[in-house]
Short mmCIF file of C-alpha atoms in Angstrom, two decimals:
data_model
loop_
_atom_site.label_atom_id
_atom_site.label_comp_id
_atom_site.label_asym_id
_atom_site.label_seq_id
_atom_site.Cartn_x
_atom_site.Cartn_y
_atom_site.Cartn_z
CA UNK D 230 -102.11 -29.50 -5.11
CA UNK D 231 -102.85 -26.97 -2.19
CA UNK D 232 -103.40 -28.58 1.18
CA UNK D 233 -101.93 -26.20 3.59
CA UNK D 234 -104.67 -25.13 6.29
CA UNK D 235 -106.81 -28.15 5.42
CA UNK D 236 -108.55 -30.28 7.82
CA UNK D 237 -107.80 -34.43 7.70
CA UNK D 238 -111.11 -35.59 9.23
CA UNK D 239 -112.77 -38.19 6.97
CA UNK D 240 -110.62 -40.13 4.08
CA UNK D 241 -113.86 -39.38 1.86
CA UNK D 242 -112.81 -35.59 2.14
CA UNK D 243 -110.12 -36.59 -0.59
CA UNK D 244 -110.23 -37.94 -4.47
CA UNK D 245 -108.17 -40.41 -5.31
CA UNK D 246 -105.80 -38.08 -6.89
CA UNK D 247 -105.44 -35.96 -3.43
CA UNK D 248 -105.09 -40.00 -2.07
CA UNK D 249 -102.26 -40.53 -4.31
CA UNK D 250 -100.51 -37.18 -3.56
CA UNK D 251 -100.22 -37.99 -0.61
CA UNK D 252 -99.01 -41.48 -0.29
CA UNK D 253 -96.37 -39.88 -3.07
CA UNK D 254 -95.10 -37.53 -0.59
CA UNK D 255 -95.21 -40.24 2.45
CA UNK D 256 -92.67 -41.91 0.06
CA UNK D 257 -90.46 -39.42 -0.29
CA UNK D 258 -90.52 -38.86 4.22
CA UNK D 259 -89.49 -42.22 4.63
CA UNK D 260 -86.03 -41.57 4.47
CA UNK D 261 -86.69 -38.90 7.01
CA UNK D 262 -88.53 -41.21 9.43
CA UNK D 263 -85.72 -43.65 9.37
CA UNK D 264 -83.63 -41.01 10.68
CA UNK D 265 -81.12 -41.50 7.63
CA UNK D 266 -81.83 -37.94 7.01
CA UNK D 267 -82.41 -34.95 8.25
CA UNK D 268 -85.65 -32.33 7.68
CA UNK D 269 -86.30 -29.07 9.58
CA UNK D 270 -89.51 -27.99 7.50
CA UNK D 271 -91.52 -27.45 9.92
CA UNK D 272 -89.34 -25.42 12.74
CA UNK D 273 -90.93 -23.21 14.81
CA UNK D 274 -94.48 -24.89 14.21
CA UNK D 275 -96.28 -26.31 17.33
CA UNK D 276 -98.61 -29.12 17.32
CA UNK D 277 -101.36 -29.74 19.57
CA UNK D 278 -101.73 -33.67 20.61
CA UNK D 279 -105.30 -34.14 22.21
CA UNK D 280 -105.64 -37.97 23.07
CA UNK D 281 -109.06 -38.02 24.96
CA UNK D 282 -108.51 -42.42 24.68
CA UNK D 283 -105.45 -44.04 24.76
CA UNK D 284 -103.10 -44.55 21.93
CA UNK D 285 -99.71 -46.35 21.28
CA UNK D 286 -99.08 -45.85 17.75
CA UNK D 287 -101.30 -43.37 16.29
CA UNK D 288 -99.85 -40.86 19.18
CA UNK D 289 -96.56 -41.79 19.20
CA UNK D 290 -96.13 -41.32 15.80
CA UNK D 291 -97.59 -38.21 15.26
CA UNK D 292 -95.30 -37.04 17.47
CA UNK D 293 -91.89 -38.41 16.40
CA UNK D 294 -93.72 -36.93 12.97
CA UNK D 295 -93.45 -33.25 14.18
CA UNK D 296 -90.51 -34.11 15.70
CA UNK D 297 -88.90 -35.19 13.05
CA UNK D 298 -89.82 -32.67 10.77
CA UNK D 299 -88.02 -30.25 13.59
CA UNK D 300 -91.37 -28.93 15.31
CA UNK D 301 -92.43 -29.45 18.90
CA UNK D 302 -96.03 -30.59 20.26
CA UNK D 303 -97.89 -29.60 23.38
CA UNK D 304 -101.02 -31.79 24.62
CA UNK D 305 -101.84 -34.37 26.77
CA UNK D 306 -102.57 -38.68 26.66
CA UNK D 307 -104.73 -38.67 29.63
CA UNK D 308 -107.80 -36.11 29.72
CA UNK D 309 -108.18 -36.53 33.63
CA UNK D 310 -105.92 -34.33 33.92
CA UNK D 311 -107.61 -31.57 31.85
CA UNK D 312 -110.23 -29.16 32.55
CA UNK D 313 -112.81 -31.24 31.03
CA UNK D 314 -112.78 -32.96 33.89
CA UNK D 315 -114.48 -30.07 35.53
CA UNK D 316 -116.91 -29.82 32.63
CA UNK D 317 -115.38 -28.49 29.85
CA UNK D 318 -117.00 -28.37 26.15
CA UNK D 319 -114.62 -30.16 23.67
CA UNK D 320 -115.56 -26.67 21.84
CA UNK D 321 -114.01 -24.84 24.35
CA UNK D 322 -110.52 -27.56 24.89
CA UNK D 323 -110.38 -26.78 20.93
CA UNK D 324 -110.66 -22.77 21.15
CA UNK D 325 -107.58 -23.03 23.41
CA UNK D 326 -105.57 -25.39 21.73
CA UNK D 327 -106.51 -22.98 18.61
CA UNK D 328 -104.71 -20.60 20.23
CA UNK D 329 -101.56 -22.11 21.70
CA UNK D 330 -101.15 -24.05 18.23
CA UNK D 331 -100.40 -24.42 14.64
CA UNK D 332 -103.03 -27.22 14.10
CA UNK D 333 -104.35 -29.81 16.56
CA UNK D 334 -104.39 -33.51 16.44
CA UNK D 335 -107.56 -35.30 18.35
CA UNK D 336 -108.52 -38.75 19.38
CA UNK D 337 -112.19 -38.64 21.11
CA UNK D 338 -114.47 -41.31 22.19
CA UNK D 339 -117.76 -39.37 20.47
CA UNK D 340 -118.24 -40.02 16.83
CA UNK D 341 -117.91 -36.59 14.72
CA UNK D 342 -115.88 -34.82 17.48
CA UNK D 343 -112.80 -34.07 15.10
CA UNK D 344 -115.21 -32.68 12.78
CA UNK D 345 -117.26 -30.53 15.51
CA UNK D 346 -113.02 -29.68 16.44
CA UNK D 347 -112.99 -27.92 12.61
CA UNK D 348 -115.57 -26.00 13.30
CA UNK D 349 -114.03 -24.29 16.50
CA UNK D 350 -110.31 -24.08 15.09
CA UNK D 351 -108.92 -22.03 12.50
CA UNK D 352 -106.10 -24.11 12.71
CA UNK D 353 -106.09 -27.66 10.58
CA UNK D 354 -107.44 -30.32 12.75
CA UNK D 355 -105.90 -33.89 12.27
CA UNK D 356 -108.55 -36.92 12.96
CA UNK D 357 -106.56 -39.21 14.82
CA UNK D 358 -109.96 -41.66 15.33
CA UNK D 359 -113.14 -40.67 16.77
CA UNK D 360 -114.96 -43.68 18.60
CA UNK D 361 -115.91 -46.09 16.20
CA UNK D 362 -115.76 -43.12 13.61
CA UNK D 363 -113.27 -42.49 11.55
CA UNK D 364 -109.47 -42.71 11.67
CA UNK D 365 -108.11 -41.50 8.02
CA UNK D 366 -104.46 -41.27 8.65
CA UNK D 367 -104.59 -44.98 9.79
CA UNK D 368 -106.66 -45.82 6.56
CA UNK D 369 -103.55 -43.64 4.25
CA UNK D 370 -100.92 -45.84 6.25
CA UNK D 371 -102.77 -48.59 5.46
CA UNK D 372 -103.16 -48.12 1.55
CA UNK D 373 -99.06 -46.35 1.65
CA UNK D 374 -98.21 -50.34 3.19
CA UNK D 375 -100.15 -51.98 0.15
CA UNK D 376 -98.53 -49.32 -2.28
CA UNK D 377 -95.23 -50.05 -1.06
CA UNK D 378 -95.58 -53.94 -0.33
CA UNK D 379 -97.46 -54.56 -3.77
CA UNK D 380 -96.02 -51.93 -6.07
CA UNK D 381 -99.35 -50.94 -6.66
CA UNK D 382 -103.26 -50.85 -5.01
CA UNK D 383 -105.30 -51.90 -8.06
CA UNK D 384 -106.38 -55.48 -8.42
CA UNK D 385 -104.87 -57.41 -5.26
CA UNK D 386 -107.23 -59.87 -3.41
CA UNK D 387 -107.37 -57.94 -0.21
CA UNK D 388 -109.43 -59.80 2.49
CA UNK D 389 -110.51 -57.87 6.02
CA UNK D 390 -111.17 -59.97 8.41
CA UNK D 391 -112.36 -59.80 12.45
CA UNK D 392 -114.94 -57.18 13.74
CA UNK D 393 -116.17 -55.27 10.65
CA UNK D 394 -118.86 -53.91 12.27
CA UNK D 395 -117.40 -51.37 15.16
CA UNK D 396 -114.08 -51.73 13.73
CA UNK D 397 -113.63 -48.09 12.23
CA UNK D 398 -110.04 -48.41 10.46
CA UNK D 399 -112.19 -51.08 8.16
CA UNK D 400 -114.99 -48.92 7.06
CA UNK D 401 -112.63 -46.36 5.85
CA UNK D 402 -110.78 -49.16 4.60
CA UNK D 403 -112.95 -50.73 2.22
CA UNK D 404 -114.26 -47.57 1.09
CA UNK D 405 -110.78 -46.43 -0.09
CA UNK D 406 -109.82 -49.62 -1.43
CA UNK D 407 -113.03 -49.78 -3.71
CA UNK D 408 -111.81 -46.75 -4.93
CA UNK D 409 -108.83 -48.87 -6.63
CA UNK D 410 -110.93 -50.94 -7.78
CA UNK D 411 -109.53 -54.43 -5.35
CA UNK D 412 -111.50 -57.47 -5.18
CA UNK D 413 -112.89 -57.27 -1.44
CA UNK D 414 -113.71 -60.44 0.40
CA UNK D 415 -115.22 -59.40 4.28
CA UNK D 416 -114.70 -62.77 6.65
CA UNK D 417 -116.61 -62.19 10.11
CA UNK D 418 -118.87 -63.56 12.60
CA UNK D 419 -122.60 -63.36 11.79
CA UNK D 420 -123.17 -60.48 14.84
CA UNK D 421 -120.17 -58.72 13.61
CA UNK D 422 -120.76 -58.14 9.77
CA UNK D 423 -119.73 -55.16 7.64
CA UNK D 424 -122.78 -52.11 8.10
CA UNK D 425 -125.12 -52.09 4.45
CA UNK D 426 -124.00 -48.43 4.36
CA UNK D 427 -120.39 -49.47 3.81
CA UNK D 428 -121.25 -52.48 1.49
CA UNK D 429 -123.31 -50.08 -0.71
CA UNK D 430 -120.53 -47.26 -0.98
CA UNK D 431 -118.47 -50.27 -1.85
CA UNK D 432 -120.74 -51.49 -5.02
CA UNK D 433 -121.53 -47.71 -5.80
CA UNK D 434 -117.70 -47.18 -6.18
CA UNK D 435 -117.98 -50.92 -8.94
CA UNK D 436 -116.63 -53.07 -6.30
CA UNK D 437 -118.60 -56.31 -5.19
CA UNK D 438 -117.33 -57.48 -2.16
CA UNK D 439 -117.50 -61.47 -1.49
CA UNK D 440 -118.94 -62.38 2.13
CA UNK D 441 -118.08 -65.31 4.09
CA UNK D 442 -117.39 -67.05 7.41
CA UNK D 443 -114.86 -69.91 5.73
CA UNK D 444 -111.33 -68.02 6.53
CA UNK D 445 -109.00 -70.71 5.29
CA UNK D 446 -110.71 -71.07 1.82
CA UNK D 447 -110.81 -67.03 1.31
CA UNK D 448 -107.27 -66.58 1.96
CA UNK D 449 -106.47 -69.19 -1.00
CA UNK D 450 -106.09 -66.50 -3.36
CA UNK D 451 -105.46 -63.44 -1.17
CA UNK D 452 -102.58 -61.33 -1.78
CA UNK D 453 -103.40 -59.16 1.59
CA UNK D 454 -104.91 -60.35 5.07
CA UNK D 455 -106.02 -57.30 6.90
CA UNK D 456 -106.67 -58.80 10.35
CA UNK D 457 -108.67 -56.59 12.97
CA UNK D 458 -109.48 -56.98 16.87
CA UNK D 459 -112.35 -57.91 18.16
CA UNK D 460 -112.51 -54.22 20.01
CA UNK D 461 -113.97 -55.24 23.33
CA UNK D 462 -114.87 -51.46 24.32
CA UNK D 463 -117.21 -51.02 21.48
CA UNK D 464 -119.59 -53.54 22.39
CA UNK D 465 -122.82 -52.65 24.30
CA UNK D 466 -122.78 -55.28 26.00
CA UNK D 467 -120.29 -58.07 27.63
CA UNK D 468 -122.54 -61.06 26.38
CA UNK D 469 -122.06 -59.94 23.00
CA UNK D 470 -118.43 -59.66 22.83
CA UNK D 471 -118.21 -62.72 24.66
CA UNK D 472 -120.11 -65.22 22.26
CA UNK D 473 -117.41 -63.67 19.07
CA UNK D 474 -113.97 -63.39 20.93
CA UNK D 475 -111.87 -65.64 19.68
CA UNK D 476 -113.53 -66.39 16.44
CA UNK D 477 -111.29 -66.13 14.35
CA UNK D 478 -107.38 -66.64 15.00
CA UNK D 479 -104.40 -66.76 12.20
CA UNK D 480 -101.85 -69.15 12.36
CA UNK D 481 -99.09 -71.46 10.75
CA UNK D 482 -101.70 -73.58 9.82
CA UNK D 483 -104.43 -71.47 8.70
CA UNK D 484 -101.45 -70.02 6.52
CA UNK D 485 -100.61 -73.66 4.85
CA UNK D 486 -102.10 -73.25 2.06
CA UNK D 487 -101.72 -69.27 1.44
CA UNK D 488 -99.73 -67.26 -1.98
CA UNK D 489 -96.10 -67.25 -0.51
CA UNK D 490 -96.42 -63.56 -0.99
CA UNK D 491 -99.53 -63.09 1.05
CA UNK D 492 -99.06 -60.20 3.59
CA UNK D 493 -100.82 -59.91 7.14
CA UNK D 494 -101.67 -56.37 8.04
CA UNK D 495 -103.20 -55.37 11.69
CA UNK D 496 -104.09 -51.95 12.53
CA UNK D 497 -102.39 -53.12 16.11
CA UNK D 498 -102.82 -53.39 19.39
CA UNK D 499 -103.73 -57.07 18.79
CA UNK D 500 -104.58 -59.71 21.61
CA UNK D 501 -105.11 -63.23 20.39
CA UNK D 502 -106.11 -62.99 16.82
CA UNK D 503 -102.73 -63.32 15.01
CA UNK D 504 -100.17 -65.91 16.82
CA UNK D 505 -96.86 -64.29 17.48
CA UNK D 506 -95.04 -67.23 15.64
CA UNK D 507 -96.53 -65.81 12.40
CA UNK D 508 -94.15 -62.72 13.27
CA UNK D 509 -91.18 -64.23 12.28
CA UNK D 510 -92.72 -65.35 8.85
CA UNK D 511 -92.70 -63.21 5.67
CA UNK D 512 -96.27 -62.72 5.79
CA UNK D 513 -96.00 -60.67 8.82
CA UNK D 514 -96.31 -56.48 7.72
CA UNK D 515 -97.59 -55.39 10.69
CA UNK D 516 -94.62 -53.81 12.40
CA UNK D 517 -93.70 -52.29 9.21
CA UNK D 518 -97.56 -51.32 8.92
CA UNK D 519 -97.04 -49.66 11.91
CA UNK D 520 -93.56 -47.78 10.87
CA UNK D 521 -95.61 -46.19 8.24
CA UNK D 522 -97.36 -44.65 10.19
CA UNK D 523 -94.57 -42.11 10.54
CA UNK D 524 -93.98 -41.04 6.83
CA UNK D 525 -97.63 -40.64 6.27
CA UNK D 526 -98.41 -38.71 9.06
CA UNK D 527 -94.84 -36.40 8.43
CA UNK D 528 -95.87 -36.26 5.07
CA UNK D 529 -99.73 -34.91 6.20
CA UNK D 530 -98.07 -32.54 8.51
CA UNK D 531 -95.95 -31.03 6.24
CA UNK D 532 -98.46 -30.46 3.49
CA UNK D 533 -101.06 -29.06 6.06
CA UNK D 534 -98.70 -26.67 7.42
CA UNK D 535 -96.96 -25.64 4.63
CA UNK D 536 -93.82 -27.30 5.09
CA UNK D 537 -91.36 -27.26 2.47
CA UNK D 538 -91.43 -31.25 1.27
CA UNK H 99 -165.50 -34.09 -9.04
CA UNK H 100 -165.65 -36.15 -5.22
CA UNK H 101 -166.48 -33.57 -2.69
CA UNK H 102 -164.34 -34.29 0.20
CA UNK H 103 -165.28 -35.28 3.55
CA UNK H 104 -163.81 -32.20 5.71
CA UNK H 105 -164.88 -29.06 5.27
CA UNK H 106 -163.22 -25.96 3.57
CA UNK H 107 -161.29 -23.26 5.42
CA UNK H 108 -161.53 -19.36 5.34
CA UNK H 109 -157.51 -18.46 6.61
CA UNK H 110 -155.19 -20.84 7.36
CA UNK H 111 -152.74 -24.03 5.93
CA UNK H 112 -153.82 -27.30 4.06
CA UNK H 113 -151.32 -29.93 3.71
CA UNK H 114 -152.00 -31.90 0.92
CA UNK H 115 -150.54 -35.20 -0.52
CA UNK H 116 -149.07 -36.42 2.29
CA UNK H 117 -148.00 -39.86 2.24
CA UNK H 118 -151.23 -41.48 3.35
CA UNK H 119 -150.74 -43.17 6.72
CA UNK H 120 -148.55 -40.25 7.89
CA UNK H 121 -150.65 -37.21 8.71
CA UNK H 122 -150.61 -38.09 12.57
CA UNK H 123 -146.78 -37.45 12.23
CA UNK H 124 -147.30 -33.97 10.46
CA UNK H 125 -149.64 -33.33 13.51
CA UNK H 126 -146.88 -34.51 15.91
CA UNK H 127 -144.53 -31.91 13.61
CA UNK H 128 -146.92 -28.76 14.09
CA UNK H 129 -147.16 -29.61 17.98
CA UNK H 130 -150.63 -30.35 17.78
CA UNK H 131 -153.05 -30.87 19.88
CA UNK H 132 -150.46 -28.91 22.28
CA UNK H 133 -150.91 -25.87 20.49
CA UNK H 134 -153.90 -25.77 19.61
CA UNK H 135 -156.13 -22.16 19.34
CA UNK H 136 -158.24 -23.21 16.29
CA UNK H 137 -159.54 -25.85 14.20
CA UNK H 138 -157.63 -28.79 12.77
CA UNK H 139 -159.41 -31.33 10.06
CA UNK H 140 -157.89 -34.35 9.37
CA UNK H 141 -158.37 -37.13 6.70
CA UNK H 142 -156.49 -40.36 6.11
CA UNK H 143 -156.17 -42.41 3.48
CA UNK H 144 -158.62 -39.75 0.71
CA UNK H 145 -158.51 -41.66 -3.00
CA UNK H 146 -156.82 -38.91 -4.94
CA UNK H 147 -155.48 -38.50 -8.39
CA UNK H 148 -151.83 -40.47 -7.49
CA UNK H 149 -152.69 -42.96 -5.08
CA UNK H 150 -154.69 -42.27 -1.54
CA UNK H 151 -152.87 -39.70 1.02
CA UNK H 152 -154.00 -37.63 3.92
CA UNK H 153 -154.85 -34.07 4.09
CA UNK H 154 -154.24 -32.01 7.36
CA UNK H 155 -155.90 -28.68 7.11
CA UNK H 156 -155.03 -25.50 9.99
CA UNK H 157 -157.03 -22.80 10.41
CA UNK H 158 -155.65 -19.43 11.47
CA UNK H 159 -151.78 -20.64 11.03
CA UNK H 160 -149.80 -20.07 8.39
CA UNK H 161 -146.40 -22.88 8.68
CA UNK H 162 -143.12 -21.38 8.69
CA UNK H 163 -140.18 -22.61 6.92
CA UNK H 164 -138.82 -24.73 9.84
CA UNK H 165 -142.46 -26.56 9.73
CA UNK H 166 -142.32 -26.98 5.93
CA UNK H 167 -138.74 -28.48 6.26
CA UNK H 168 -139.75 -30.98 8.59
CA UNK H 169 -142.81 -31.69 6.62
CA UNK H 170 -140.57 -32.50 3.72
CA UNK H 171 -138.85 -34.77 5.30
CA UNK H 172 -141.97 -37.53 6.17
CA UNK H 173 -144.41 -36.99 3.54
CA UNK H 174 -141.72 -35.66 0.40
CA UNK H 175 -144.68 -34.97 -1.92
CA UNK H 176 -146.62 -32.80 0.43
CA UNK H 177 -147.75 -29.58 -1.17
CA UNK H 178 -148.68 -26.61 1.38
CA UNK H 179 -151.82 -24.26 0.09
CA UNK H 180 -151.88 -21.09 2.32
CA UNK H 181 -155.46 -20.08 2.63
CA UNK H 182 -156.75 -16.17 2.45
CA UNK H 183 -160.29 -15.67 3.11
CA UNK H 184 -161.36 -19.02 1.20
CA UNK H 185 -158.45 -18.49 -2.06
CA UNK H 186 -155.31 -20.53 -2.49
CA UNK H 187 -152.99 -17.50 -1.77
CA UNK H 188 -149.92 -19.47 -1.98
CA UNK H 189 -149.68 -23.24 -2.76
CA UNK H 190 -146.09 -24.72 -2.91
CA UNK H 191 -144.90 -28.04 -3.00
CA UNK H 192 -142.41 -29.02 -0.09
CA UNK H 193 -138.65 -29.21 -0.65
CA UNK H 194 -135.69 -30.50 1.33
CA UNK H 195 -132.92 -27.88 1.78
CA UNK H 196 -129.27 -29.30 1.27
CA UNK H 197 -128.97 -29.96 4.97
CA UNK H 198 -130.87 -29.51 7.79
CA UNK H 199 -130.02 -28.19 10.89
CA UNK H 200 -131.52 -28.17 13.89
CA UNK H 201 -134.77 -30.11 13.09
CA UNK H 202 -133.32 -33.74 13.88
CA UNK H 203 -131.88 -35.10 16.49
CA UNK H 204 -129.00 -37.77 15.44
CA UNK H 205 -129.62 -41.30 16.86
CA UNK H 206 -126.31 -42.23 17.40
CA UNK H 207 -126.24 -42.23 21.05
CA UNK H 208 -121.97 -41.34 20.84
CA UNK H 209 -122.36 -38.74 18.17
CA UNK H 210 -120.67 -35.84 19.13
CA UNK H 211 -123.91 -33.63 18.27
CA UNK H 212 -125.62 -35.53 21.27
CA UNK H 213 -123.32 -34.18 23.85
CA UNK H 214 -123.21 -31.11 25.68
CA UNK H 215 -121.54 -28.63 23.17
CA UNK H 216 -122.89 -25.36 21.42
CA UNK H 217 -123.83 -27.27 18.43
CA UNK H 218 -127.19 -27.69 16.87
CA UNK H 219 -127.57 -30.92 14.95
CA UNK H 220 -126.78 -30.91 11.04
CA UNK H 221 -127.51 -33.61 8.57
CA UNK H 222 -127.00 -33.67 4.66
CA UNK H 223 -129.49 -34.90 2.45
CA UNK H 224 -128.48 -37.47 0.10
CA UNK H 225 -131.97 -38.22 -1.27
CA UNK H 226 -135.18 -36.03 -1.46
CA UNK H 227 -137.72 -38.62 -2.50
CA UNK H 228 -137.54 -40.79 0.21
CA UNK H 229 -136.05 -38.75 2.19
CA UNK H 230 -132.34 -40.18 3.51
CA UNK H 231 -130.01 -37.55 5.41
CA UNK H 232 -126.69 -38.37 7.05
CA UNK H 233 -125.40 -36.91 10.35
CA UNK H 234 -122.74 -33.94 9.40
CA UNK H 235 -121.02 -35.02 12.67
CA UNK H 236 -120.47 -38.95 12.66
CA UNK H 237 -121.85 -39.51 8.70
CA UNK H 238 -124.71 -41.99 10.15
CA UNK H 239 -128.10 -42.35 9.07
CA UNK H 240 -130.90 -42.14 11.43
CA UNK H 241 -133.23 -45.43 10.91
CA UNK H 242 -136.45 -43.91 11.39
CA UNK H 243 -136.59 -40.05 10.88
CA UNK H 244 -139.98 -39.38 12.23
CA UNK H 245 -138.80 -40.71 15.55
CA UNK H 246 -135.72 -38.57 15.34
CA UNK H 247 -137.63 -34.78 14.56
CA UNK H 248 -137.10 -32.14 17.44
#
């Protein structure tokens, strides 16, 4: 399977099988990402790292990616102090980055602007989340964590809970999952329910995802909790987010009468939604959730640029 | 045979089965009244052979293909009859391209298309018959794409 010079915008880009060659070849980097080993595919290769929002992980670790896989990055975390500032097109941040680069990584506030980036680059362009877009390489960390945790993606009683409305990493989510064929149950507040557009790819893809509000009686039978954030900056207005904060919140005893191999995931940063005494449990799989992130996004470097893997 | 109510034209464009209730749209497409150099007849809601539609018919103008694409995209079983010196010249039923570019504007107020970058908009369209087109930029569907034509 050919990916060098391809573009990673939108996880419905790729089949299943292109899914599953990658999360093959995450497996294989995460020996690297631990530092265990050593890999210099990707020497002499320079990435460009546009974060037009801020980012912990999904920067971070597309950095220690390239820098683990012995290439160096250029870019910036805070676009103040960039020329769009004066004005400047995202077209025209993307022709120069094109040019100083090997490919370009870009988080942007506008919806579609990592696709609008692939246009202007002849480098590959890596989606790292565009407003309350799309953010693919957090959606193939996401399905590598339920490979790994579950030995496999087909058939677990997966249950996304929190703000499934602006909350991008779930769209993508629950479209990839249905492609496994999971049992889906969405848990939200009323105002923040999953879009018809998503719930329809969903059922066109033969998966009929449950609704509800009750959390404690649809984690009975879950074998994954994927917990979200109630993203405060997506909402139009304060009102809104104020009447839903706080909805929902996952704790020892929520958890009483959960599968003793139920696992929490959280795409992270998270405020008050999971209690940090759940971290020291065995459900917690956030932090290695997060840790993923690394051997997916190596392993999506390497195959975009042609690294030897 | 019912004669209908508006007479016949010697050169120009009639519009016919458009989805009745819609023809003031079409007129809104074609930028009329603003330009307006000749005649325009108008019926709404004419019993025809499938149901009742409207019929717009344009004297002196022939519709490009821009016009005809954002025809097809309100009234989907529209057929166009050019008119030369009284004959159906040309008659054509309208037909949505693959995508569309440049002929809606997206509705999602963060799209990327919306901002200030040497882009025209692009949709794809997913369905024809109604017409349903998603945003090439964000992948969102506009809710109401009359309101949305340029």
């Amino acid at each position: 399977m050919d990916f060098q010079g391809r573009d990673i915008i939108s996880i419905k880009d790729f089949s299943k099988n292109e899914i599953n060659f990658i999360l093959n070849n995450a497996e294989k980097m995460v020996v690297y990402a631990k530092g265990k080993k050593y890999l210099n595919n990707l020497k002499g290769h320079i990435l460009s790292s546009l974060f037009f929002e801020p980012s912990t992980r999904t920067r971070l670790s597309f950095e220690s990616s390239m820098n683990r896989l012995g290439g160096r990055v250029i870019g910036f975390a805070d676009p103040t102090a960039t020329s769009q500032k004066k004005g400047e097109s995202l077209a025209d941040t993307i022709r120069m980055a094109d040019s100083y680069s090997d490919a370009i990584v870009i988080r942007h506030p506008q919806e579609g602007a990592a696709r609008l980036a692939a246009e202007f680059a002849e480098v590959p362009v890596l989606n790292a989340g565009d407003g309350a877009g799309r953010h693919p390489t957090q959606c193939l960390l996401d399905l590598f964590t339920i490979k790994s945790e579950k030995k496999k993606i087909e058939g677990n009683n997966i249950v996304l809970l929190g703000d499934l409305k602006y909350g991008r990493t779930v769209h993508s989510l629950a479209y990839a999952l249905s492609l496994y064929g999971v049992h889906l149950t969405f848990v939200s507040p009323d105002s923040l329910k999953m879009p018809n557009e998503v719930l329809n790819e969903c059922e066109e893809l033969g998966v009929q995802p449950k609704y509800t509000s009750n959390l404690e009686k649809s984690i009975k039978n879950a074998d994954v909790l994927y917990v979200t954030r109630i993203q405060k900056e997506r909402f139009p207005d304060a009102e809104e987010y104020n009447q839903v904060v706080g909805a929902y919140k996952v704790d020892k005893n929520l958890l009483k009468n959960a599968r003793k191999n139920l696992v929490i995931m959280h795409p992270l940063p998270r405020i008050t939604e999971i209690d940090p005494e759940i971290d020291k449990t065995s459900h917690a799989l956030y932090f290695k959730q997060a840790f993923n992130g690394v051997p997916v996004r190596m392993a999506l470097l390497s195959l975009v640029l042609g690294g030897k893997l | 045979m019912k004669e209908l109510k508006i007479p016949l034209i010697k050169n120009g464009t009639v519009i016919d089965h458009i989805t009745s209730g819609n023809a003031i749209k079409v007129l809104r497409i074609l930028s009329i009244p603003q330009n307006l150099s000749s005649t325009v007849s108008v019926a709404i809601n004419v019993k025809g052979h499938l149901g009742n539609k409207d019929i717009v018919k344009v004297e002196n103008r022939e519709l490009d293909t821009s016009e005809v694409d954002k025809i097809a995209l309100i009234a989907p079983k529209a057929t166009i009859n050019i008119i030369r010196n009284y004959e159906v010249a040309e008659k054509h039923r309208v037909e949505l391209p693959s995508e569309i570019i440049g002929i809606v504007s997206c509705s999602n107020p963060t799209c990327v298309s919306n901002y200030n970058e040497p882009v025209k908009s692009r949709f794809k369209v997913i369905n024809k018959d109604p017409p349903q087109i998603t945003c090439y930029y964000c992948e969102r569907e506009p809710e109401d794409i009359s309101e949305r034509i340029i």
